[in-house]
Amino acid sequence: MFAQSAGQERRVCWLALTLPWLVCLLMGLGSALRQAGAESRAAWALHEAALLRQWYQQDASQWPPAWIDDGVAYQELGAWQPPPVADATGTTGAAMVARVALGRALFFDARLSVAGEVSCASCHQPARGWSSGTAVGIGHAGQLGRRNPPALHAVAGHRVFGWDGRSTSLGAQSLLALTRPDEMANPSLEPVLAWLAADADYATRFAAAYGPGAGSAGGDGPARPDAAQLGDALAAFLGSLDKPSAFDRFMQGQHTALSDQQIRGLHLFRTRARCANCHFGPLLSDGRFHNLKIASFGEPAEDLGRYGVTGQPQDAGAFRTPSLRHVAETAPYMHSGLFDSLDGVIRLYERGGGEVWARNAQEAAAPLYRFAVRASGQLRPLTLSEADRAALRAFLQAL
């Protein structure tokens, strides 16, 4: 028994002497492995950054293939080239310069509203990316609008206008705000046109832009500006709104304009994050309508988007794909101003869109429910790391 006790004591002593050393060895090994892993990840990140920069500094025709779904009429990303400064009739030169200047004056003039308090610029502020900085617009007598005011950068490049695409010309879209009760609240365009004709400064401006007699009570031309001229002048100014972005400069050969992280975001945008299935070409929009399942179907805030224009059930909950030019300046985002930051937008697409559900059998039987619950075919749940999200956000900030 004594020998067994002595042996046990020796083993205890050996363990007491050895265990701290083993613990230190294992801790050191773990630390070394973590350090080696960190160094390996850092080395791979440097290699990946160099490889992606090498790829994307080539002509866009040599870029890695974008991950695009069948049936998508994809156009490669590129620098935005503003359309020629000319109106729908092809007018250029001094007359067009006069129309742009006239349109600018009208855009910022609150006297076009019924109470003289709200201008186009109230909801489309230059300092906020030509949007409002609020979830929805704020119009006559402080009334809240229904939707987030769309940003106006490169707006002349669109084929249809507004979140629901109800206008096919920029001039026509520009006139809608003048008579909407929750915007500028005029009962019709008539009092606006009459006031413009009676104002000496505007009479002179319209005559310079549209010829003798325009904007006045006499002369050989129109007795006063008509609605088409008013819309055309506003559209002429809106067509001048854009500025170069970091991505434009990168595409034009200034390759230091994008950081390594932004180039990684560009690669994700075109591939694994699937953004380029809807946001492509220099305008960064497919110009189509998609249901992201954020129409608040069945709720008090329900907005069925394109359906309100076409009456087609398949359009329930679909909204026009906005351009992403200067998107970092235009928060909040989506048709309802749902997200205050780009992080929220990225998370929405990462989860594969929003949610539409029926709370009972009656709601499930609603005629439009099966359409509203059907998300755009381009939406898929994604698996993104925090580094992926940060890279996408960085790239969006360069657009």
PDB file of N, CA and C in Angstrom, residues 158-160 278 280 283 285-289 320-321:
ATOM      1  N   HIS A 158     -33.889  57.551 -68.312  1.00  0.00           N
ATOM      2  CA  HIS A 158     -34.970  56.577 -68.116  1.00  0.00           C
ATOM      3  C   HIS A 158     -35.966  56.608 -69.270  1.00  0.00           C
ATOM      4  N   ARG A 159     -36.638  55.490 -69.451  1.00  0.00           N
ATOM      5  CA  ARG A 159     -37.699  55.393 -70.463  1.00  0.00           C
ATOM      6  C   ARG A 159     -39.069  55.680 -69.876  1.00  0.00           C
ATOM      7  N   VAL A 160     -39.246  55.344 -68.602  1.00  0.00           N
ATOM      8  CA  VAL A 160     -40.490  55.645 -67.890  1.00  0.00           C
ATOM      9  C   VAL A 160     -40.113  56.288 -66.562  1.00  0.00           C
ATOM     10  N   CYS A 278     -30.340  43.215 -62.172  1.00  0.00           N
ATOM     11  CA  CYS A 278     -31.317  44.304 -62.332  1.00  0.00           C
ATOM     12  C   CYS A 278     -30.659  45.674 -62.476  1.00  0.00           C
ATOM     13  N   PHE A 280     -27.776  47.319 -64.165  1.00  0.00           N
ATOM     14  CA  PHE A 280     -26.685  47.155 -65.133  1.00  0.00           C
ATOM     15  C   PHE A 280     -26.673  48.314 -66.119  1.00  0.00           C
ATOM     16  N   LEU A 283     -26.540  53.357 -66.719  1.00  0.00           N
ATOM     17  CA  LEU A 283     -27.576  53.926 -65.857  1.00  0.00           C
ATOM     18  C   LEU A 283     -27.770  53.127 -64.579  1.00  0.00           C
ATOM     19  N   SER A 285     -29.609  50.477 -64.090  1.00  0.00           N
ATOM     20  CA  SER A 285     -31.011  50.093 -63.938  1.00  0.00           C
ATOM     21  C   SER A 285     -31.461  49.358 -65.188  1.00  0.00           C
ATOM     22  N   ASP A 286     -32.305  48.335 -65.002  1.00  0.00           N
ATOM     23  CA  ASP A 286     -32.863  47.638 -66.165  1.00  0.00           C
ATOM     24  C   ASP A 286     -34.131  48.318 -66.676  1.00  0.00           C
ATOM     25  N   GLY A 287     -34.611  49.340 -65.941  1.00  0.00           N
ATOM     26  CA  GLY A 287     -35.811  50.051 -66.368  1.00  0.00           C
ATOM     27  C   GLY A 287     -37.093  49.253 -66.230  1.00  0.00           C
ATOM     28  N   ARG A 288     -37.020  48.087 -65.581  1.00  0.00           N
ATOM     29  CA  ARG A 288     -38.189  47.228 -65.455  1.00  0.00           C
ATOM     30  C   ARG A 288     -38.778  47.337 -64.048  1.00  0.00           C
ATOM     31  N   PHE A 289     -39.819  46.543 -63.797  1.00  0.00           N
ATOM     32  CA  PHE A 289     -40.548  46.593 -62.535  1.00  0.00           C
ATOM     33  C   PHE A 289     -40.425  45.244 -61.835  1.00  0.00           C
ATOM     34  N   ARG A 320     -40.452  50.244 -60.138  1.00  0.00           N
ATOM     35  CA  ARG A 320     -39.377  50.430 -61.112  1.00  0.00           C
ATOM     36  C   ARG A 320     -38.011  50.326 -60.439  1.00  0.00           C
ATOM     37  N   THR A 321     -37.078  49.671 -61.117  1.00  0.00           N
ATOM     38  CA  THR A 321     -35.705  49.579 -60.628  1.00  0.00           C
ATOM     39  C   THR A 321     -35.064  50.963 -60.694  1.00  0.00           C
TER      40      THR A 321
END
